[in-house]
Structures are given as C-alpha cells and as structure tokens.
Amino acid sequence: MLLKALTVACVIGYSLATAVPLAKRQAFSGDGTFFVPGLGACGFTNTSSQLVAALGHIDFDSFGNPVCKRQVKASSGGKSVTVEIVDRCAGCAGEFDLDFSETAFAVLAPLSAGRIPITWEFV
Ligand SMILES: *[C@@H]1O[C@H](CO)[C@@H](O)[C@H](O)[C@H]1NC(C)=O
C-alpha cells in the first residue's frame, strides 16, 4: 500500500518534472482568450467572477490532472493576474495558451481585445 502510494507520487512527480522544470520558474508564451467557466475537466464548477483559467489541451494533457488547482501568474501589456487552473481548453490551438474567466482576462485587457499575447509561469 505504502509502496504503491510512493510509486504513484514518484510517477506524478516525474511527469511534472519532465514536462516542466517548475523549479526554474520557466516563463511560457501563448495566447490568452476568455470563456465562461462551468463544470470543467478538473471536476470543479467555477464562475466568470472567479480568477480561474483553462489550460490549453496540449499542456493540460501533458501535465495531467496534477495541474488542476495550480496557480499560474499570467502577464500581458505590463499587467498581471494570478489564476487557478480549473479546466482543459479544447479549443486552444497553441501550446501554452490560457483561456481565462472574464474577470481574470479583464485584469489584463478589455474583453473587446478578444485575444492577447501572454506570458505565464507557475507560482
Ligand atoms: C473553483 O471551484 C472549486 C470547486 O468549487 C473551488 O474549490 C475553487 O476555490 C474555485 N476556484 C476559485 C479561484 O475560486
């Protein structure tokens, strides 16, 4: 039982470590968009007024479920916002794209901007 738990912890730790050198606080670049959160891939129900985001499917699938609830600091045009990853963005074409709640997106740019260049890192 303990061995199994340790093995699972190692596998999760290993996949996160190989996918992203978290310790290095690597900054990623992608596109930022917004959507209306609901019941997401992480199993949480969130709303547009919360500071949350969906991670592009390429990254979500490579990190797997451990990425759920991770805090991400995203920046654009000299502004930044910290959001919680709560969903998988199936419509995000690029690697490192984030789909924000309207409240989170609005911290970075007016909603009328629609799509903005962002950089982000795990907090
Ligand atoms: C998202 O929803 C989950 C489940 O209701 C909740 O625990 C979490 O705090 C919410 N995230 C934010 C940033 O409000």
CSV table of C-alpha atoms and ligand atoms in Angstrom, one decimal:
chain,number,residue,atom,x,y,z
A,1,MET,CA,0.0,0.0,0.0
A,2,LEU,CA,2.7,2.5,1.0
A,3,LEU,CA,4.9,1.3,-1.8
A,4,LYS,CA,2.0,1.8,-4.2
A,5,ALA,CA,1.4,5.4,-2.9
A,6,LEU,CA,5.1,6.2,-3.2
A,7,THR,CA,5.2,4.8,-6.8
A,8,VAL,CA,2.2,7.0,-7.7
A,9,ALA,CA,3.8,10.0,-6.1
A,10,CYS,CA,7.0,9.4,-8.0
A,11,VAL,CA,5.3,8.9,-11.3
A,12,ILE,CA,3.3,12.2,-10.8
A,13,GLY,CA,6.5,14.0,-9.7
A,14,TYR,CA,8.4,12.6,-12.6
A,15,SER,CA,5.9,13.6,-15.2
A,16,LEU,CA,5.6,17.1,-13.8
A,17,ALA,CA,9.4,17.4,-13.6
A,18,THR,CA,10.0,16.3,-17.1
A,19,ALA,CA,7.1,18.2,-18.6
A,20,VAL,CA,8.2,21.5,-17.0
A,21,PRO,CA,11.2,22.4,-14.9
A,22,LEU,CA,9.0,24.0,-12.3
A,23,ALA,CA,11.9,25.0,-10.1
A,24,LYS,CA,13.2,27.2,-12.8
A,25,ARG,CA,10.0,29.3,-12.9
A,26,GLN,CA,10.1,29.0,-16.6
A,27,ALA,CA,8.0,31.6,-18.4
A,28,PHE,CA,5.8,30.3,-21.3
A,29,SER,CA,4.4,32.4,-24.1
A,30,GLY,CA,1.0,31.9,-25.7
A,31,ASP,CA,-2.4,33.4,-26.5
A,32,GLY,CA,-4.9,34.5,-23.9
A,33,THR,CA,-8.6,34.3,-24.5
A,34,PHE,CA,-11.7,34.1,-22.3
A,35,PHE,CA,-14.6,31.7,-21.8
A,36,VAL,CA,-17.5,31.1,-19.4
A,37,PRO,CA,-16.3,28.6,-16.8
A,38,GLY,CA,-18.7,25.9,-15.6
A,39,LEU,CA,-18.1,22.2,-14.7
A,40,GLY,CA,-14.6,21.8,-16.0
A,41,ALA,CA,-12.2,18.9,-16.7
A,42,CYS,CA,-10.8,19.2,-13.2
A,43,GLY,CA,-14.2,18.4,-11.8
A,44,PHE,CA,-14.8,21.8,-10.3
A,45,THR,CA,-17.7,24.2,-11.0
A,46,ASN,CA,-16.4,27.7,-11.4
A,47,THR,CA,-17.8,31.0,-12.5
A,48,SER,CA,-16.9,34.0,-14.6
A,49,SER,CA,-16.3,36.1,-11.5
A,50,GLN,CA,-13.5,33.9,-10.2
A,51,LEU,CA,-9.9,34.2,-11.1
A,52,VAL,CA,-9.6,30.9,-13.0
A,53,ALA,CA,-8.4,29.7,-16.3
A,54,ALA,CA,-8.4,26.7,-18.6
A,55,LEU,CA,-5.0,25.4,-19.8
A,56,GLY,CA,-4.6,24.6,-23.5
A,57,HIS,CA,-5.2,20.9,-24.2
A,58,ILE,CA,-1.7,20.2,-25.3
A,59,ASP,CA,-0.3,21.3,-21.9
A,60,PHE,CA,-3.2,20.0,-19.9
A,61,ASP,CA,-2.8,16.6,-21.4
A,62,SER,CA,1.0,16.5,-20.8
A,63,PHE,CA,0.7,17.7,-17.2
A,64,GLY,CA,-2.4,15.6,-16.5
A,65,ASN,CA,-4.7,16.2,-13.5
A,66,PRO,CA,-1.9,17.3,-11.1
A,67,VAL,CA,-2.1,20.7,-12.9
A,68,CYS,CA,-5.6,21.2,-11.5
A,69,LYS,CA,-5.6,23.9,-8.8
A,70,ARG,CA,-2.1,25.0,-9.7
A,71,GLN,CA,-1.7,28.8,-9.5
A,72,VAL,CA,-0.4,30.5,-12.6
A,73,LYS,CA,0.7,34.1,-12.9
A,74,ALA,CA,-0.1,35.4,-16.3
A,75,SER,CA,1.1,38.8,-17.7
A,76,SER,CA,0.2,40.9,-20.8
A,77,GLY,CA,1.0,44.5,-21.6
A,78,GLY,CA,2.6,45.2,-18.2
A,79,LYS,CA,-0.3,43.8,-16.2
A,80,SER,CA,-0.6,40.5,-14.5
A,81,VAL,CA,-3.1,38.3,-12.8
A,82,THR,CA,-2.8,35.1,-10.8
A,83,VAL,CA,-5.3,32.4,-11.7
A,84,GLU,CA,-6.1,28.9,-10.7
A,85,ILE,CA,-6.1,26.2,-13.4
A,86,VAL,CA,-9.6,24.5,-13.3
A,87,ASP,CA,-10.2,23.3,-16.8
A,88,ARG,CA,-8.8,22.0,-20.1
A,89,CYS,CA,-9.2,24.3,-23.1
A,90,ALA,CA,-10.2,22.0,-26.0
A,91,GLY,CA,-10.4,25.0,-28.4
A,92,CYS,CA,-6.9,26.4,-27.6
A,93,ALA,CA,-4.8,25.6,-30.7
A,94,GLY,CA,-1.4,26.7,-29.5
A,95,GLU,CA,0.9,25.3,-26.9
A,96,PHE,CA,0.9,27.5,-23.7
A,97,ASP,CA,-2.5,29.1,-24.4
A,98,LEU,CA,-4.7,30.0,-21.5
A,99,ASP,CA,-8.5,30.6,-21.6
A,100,PHE,CA,-9.4,32.9,-18.7
A,101,SER,CA,-12.6,33.7,-16.9
A,102,GLU,CA,-13.9,37.1,-18.0
A,103,THR,CA,-12.9,38.6,-14.6
A,104,ALA,CA,-9.3,37.4,-15.0
A,105,PHE,CA,-9.0,38.4,-18.6
A,106,ALA,CA,-10.3,41.9,-17.8
A,107,VAL,CA,-7.4,42.4,-15.4
A,108,LEU,CA,-5.0,42.1,-18.4
A,109,ALA,CA,-7.0,43.7,-21.2
A,110,PRO,CA,-10.5,44.9,-22.1
A,111,LEU,CA,-12.7,42.0,-23.2
A,112,SER,CA,-13.1,43.7,-26.6
A,113,ALA,CA,-9.4,42.7,-27.3
A,114,GLY,CA,-10.6,39.1,-27.5
A,115,ARG,CA,-7.2,37.5,-27.9
A,116,ILE,CA,-4.0,38.8,-26.4
A,117,PRO,CA,-0.4,37.7,-26.2
A,118,ILE,CA,0.5,36.4,-22.8
A,119,THR,CA,3.4,35.1,-20.8
A,120,TRP,CA,2.9,32.9,-17.7
A,121,GLU,CA,4.6,30.8,-15.1
A,122,PHE,CA,3.6,28.5,-12.3
A,123,VAL,CA,3.5,30.3,-9.0
B,1,LIG,C1,-13.1,26.7,-8.4
B,1,LIG,O1,-14.1,25.8,-7.9
B,1,LIG,C2,-13.6,25.0,-6.9
B,1,LIG,C3,-14.8,24.0,-6.6
B,1,LIG,O2,-15.9,24.7,-6.4
B,1,LIG,C4,-13.2,25.8,-5.7
B,1,LIG,O3,-12.7,24.9,-4.7
B,1,LIG,C5,-12.2,26.8,-6.1
B,1,LIG,O4,-11.8,27.6,-5.0
B,1,LIG,C6,-12.6,27.6,-7.2
B,1,LIG,N1,-11.5,28.5,-7.7
B,1,LIG,C7,-11.5,29.8,-7.5
B,1,LIG,C8,-10.3,30.5,-7.9
B,1,LIG,O5,-12.5,30.4,-7.0
